[in-house]
């Protein structure tokens, strides 16, 4: 993240620190030129950012370059290792085959799952001149295959955190447990 901020500062793309720099209006979303995501993951994050922008009184518009602002959405996901996660046991289903009764044993106990760090960064810039006016970032680490690690929940949680303090500028990424 430091590299991204330093590169932006060197390139002269530093967000205007005054809260009055951005007044809600129309906005279009644009994916950042970063590592590609699966289509359903990208869509989940775009939907979550649009909902958070609506709560911040912006009006998301479909298509590219139609709004007063452009919200560049960057999502990075990186594995941080493997952990054991508890799989809740469910009741075993009964099945009948040729007059006999069979029991299917449910999977239960521990299994290995990926621990994934997800970072969402939203950068608002003016469409007319490309000037960056505001940016926010949030990060969380979740276990895949769990309810808390489900992509739609992660996307919504991070998008809400990024835009929760708008128009105030955070000093760095907001850490979400």
Coordinates of C-alpha atoms in Angstrom, one line a residue:
X1 CA 0.0 0.0 0.0
X2 CA 2.9 2.3 0.8
X3 CA 4.2 1.8 -2.7
X4 CA 0.9 2.8 -4.2
X5 CA 0.7 6.0 -2.1
X6 CA 4.3 6.9 -2.8
X7 CA 3.8 6.3 -6.5
X8 CA 0.7 8.5 -6.5
X9 CA 2.6 11.2 -4.7
X10 CA 5.4 11.1 -7.1
X11 CA 3.1 11.2 -10.1
X12 CA 1.3 14.3 -8.5
X13 CA -1.9 12.4 -7.9
X14 CA -2.5 13.3 -4.3
X15 CA -6.0 13.7 -3.0
X16 CA -7.1 17.2 -2.1
X17 CA -7.2 17.2 1.7
X18 CA -10.1 19.7 2.0
X19 CA -13.4 17.9 2.8
X20 CA -15.2 20.5 0.6
X21 CA -13.3 19.2 -2.5
X22 CA -15.9 16.6 -3.2
X23 CA -19.6 17.2 -3.1
X24 CA -21.9 14.3 -3.9
X25 CA -23.0 14.0 -7.5
X26 CA -23.1 11.5 -10.3
X27 CA -20.3 8.9 -10.4
X28 CA -19.3 6.1 -12.7
X29 CA -17.2 3.1 -11.5
X30 CA -14.0 2.1 -13.2
X31 CA -11.8 -0.9 -12.4
X32 CA -8.2 -0.2 -11.5
X33 CA -5.5 -1.6 -13.8
X34 CA -4.5 -4.2 -11.3
X35 CA -4.6 -8.0 -11.2
X36 CA -7.8 -9.3 -12.8
X37 CA -10.5 -10.8 -10.6
X38 CA -13.0 -13.5 -11.5
X39 CA -16.1 -11.8 -13.0
X40 CA -18.4 -12.7 -10.0
X41 CA -15.9 -11.3 -7.5
X42 CA -15.5 -8.1 -9.5
X43 CA -19.3 -7.7 -9.7
X44 CA -19.7 -8.3 -6.0
X45 CA -17.2 -5.5 -5.2
X46 CA -18.7 -3.1 -7.8
X47 CA -22.2 -3.7 -6.4
X48 CA -20.9 -3.1 -2.8
X49 CA -19.1 0.1 -3.8
X50 CA -22.2 1.4 -5.6
X51 CA -24.4 0.7 -2.6
X52 CA -21.8 2.5 -0.3
X53 CA -21.7 5.5 -2.8
X54 CA -25.5 5.7 -2.7
X55 CA -25.3 5.9 1.1
X56 CA -22.8 8.7 0.8
X57 CA -25.4 10.6 -1.4
X58 CA -23.7 9.8 -4.8
X59 CA -25.7 8.7 -7.8
X60 CA -23.9 5.9 -9.6
X61 CA -24.5 5.8 -13.4
X62 CA -24.1 2.8 -15.7
X63 CA -21.5 2.8 -18.3
X64 CA -18.2 4.6 -18.4
X65 CA -17.4 8.3 -18.2
X66 CA -20.9 9.6 -17.7
X67 CA -20.7 10.9 -14.2
X68 CA -19.3 14.1 -12.7
X69 CA -16.8 11.8 -10.8
X70 CA -15.0 8.6 -11.6
X71 CA -14.7 6.1 -8.8
X72 CA -11.7 3.9 -9.5
X73 CA -12.1 0.6 -7.6
X74 CA -9.1 -1.5 -6.8
X75 CA -9.3 -4.9 -5.2
X76 CA -6.4 -7.0 -4.2
X77 CA -6.6 -10.5 -2.7
X78 CA -3.6 -12.3 -1.4
X79 CA -3.2 -15.6 0.4
X80 CA -1.6 -15.2 3.9
X81 CA -1.3 -18.9 4.6
X82 CA -3.5 -21.8 5.5
X83 CA -5.4 -22.3 8.8
X84 CA -7.7 -24.9 10.1
X85 CA -11.4 -24.0 10.2
X86 CA -14.1 -25.8 12.0
X87 CA -16.9 -27.2 9.8
X88 CA -20.2 -27.4 11.7
X89 CA -21.6 -30.9 11.7
X90 CA -25.1 -31.3 10.3
X91 CA -27.5 -34.1 10.9
X92 CA -26.7 -37.1 8.8
X93 CA -29.2 -37.8 6.0
X94 CA -30.9 -41.2 5.9
X95 CA -31.1 -42.9 2.5
X96 CA -32.8 -46.1 1.5
X97 CA -31.4 -48.3 -1.2
X98 CA -32.9 -51.8 -2.0
X99 CA -34.7 -51.9 1.3
X100 CA -31.7 -51.3 3.4
X101 CA -30.9 -48.2 5.4
X102 CA -27.7 -46.3 4.8
X103 CA -26.3 -43.5 6.8
X104 CA -24.1 -40.8 5.2
X105 CA -21.6 -39.5 7.7
X106 CA -21.5 -35.7 7.6
X107 CA -18.2 -34.0 7.1
X108 CA -17.2 -32.5 10.5
X109 CA -14.3 -31.3 12.4
X110 CA -11.4 -29.3 11.0
X111 CA -10.2 -28.7 7.5
X112 CA -7.5 -26.6 5.9
X113 CA -8.7 -23.3 4.4
X114 CA -6.9 -20.3 2.9
X115 CA -6.5 -17.1 5.0
X116 CA -6.9 -14.3 2.5
X117 CA -6.1 -10.6 2.9
X118 CA -8.5 -8.4 0.9
X119 CA -7.8 -4.7 0.3
X120 CA -10.4 -2.4 -1.3
X121 CA -9.3 1.0 -2.4
X122 CA -11.7 3.6 -3.9
X123 CA -10.3 6.8 -5.5
X124 CA -12.7 9.6 -6.5
X125 CA -11.5 11.9 -9.3
X126 CA -13.1 14.6 -11.3
X127 CA -14.0 13.3 -14.8
X128 CA -13.3 16.7 -16.4
X129 CA -9.6 16.9 -15.5
X130 CA -8.8 13.6 -13.8
X131 CA -7.8 15.3 -10.6
X132 CA -7.9 13.0 -7.6
X133 CA -10.1 14.5 -4.9
X134 CA -10.5 11.8 -2.4
X135 CA -9.4 8.2 -1.7
X136 CA -10.1 5.6 0.9
X137 CA -8.9 2.1 1.6
X138 CA -9.9 -0.8 3.9
X139 CA -8.3 -4.2 4.5
X140 CA -9.5 -7.4 6.2
X141 CA -8.2 -10.9 6.5
X142 CA -10.8 -13.7 6.4
X143 CA -10.9 -17.5 6.1
X144 CA -12.2 -18.7 2.7
X145 CA -15.1 -21.2 2.8
X146 CA -16.7 -19.6 5.9
X147 CA -19.6 -17.3 6.2
X148 CA -17.4 -14.4 7.3
X149 CA -15.1 -15.1 4.3
X150 CA -17.9 -15.1 1.7
X151 CA -17.0 -12.6 -1.1
X152 CA -20.3 -10.6 -1.0
X153 CA -20.0 -10.1 2.8
X154 CA -16.3 -9.1 2.5
X155 CA -17.1 -6.7 -0.4
X156 CA -20.0 -5.1 1.5
X157 CA -18.0 -4.8 4.8
X158 CA -15.0 -3.2 3.1
X159 CA -17.0 -0.8 0.9
X160 CA -19.0 0.4 3.9
X161 CA -15.8 0.9 5.8
X162 CA -14.1 2.8 3.0
X163 CA -16.9 5.3 2.6
X164 CA -18.1 5.5 6.2
X165 CA -16.0 8.6 7.0
X166 CA -16.5 10.3 3.6
X167 CA -15.6 13.2 3.0
X168 CA -12.9 13.0 5.7
X169 CA -9.6 11.6 4.4
X170 CA -8.2 8.6 6.4
X171 CA -4.5 8.6 7.1
X172 CA -4.2 5.0 5.9
X173 CA -6.2 1.8 5.3
X174 CA -8.9 1.1 7.7
X175 CA -8.4 -2.4 9.3
X176 CA -11.5 -4.5 9.6
X177 CA -11.5 -7.6 11.8

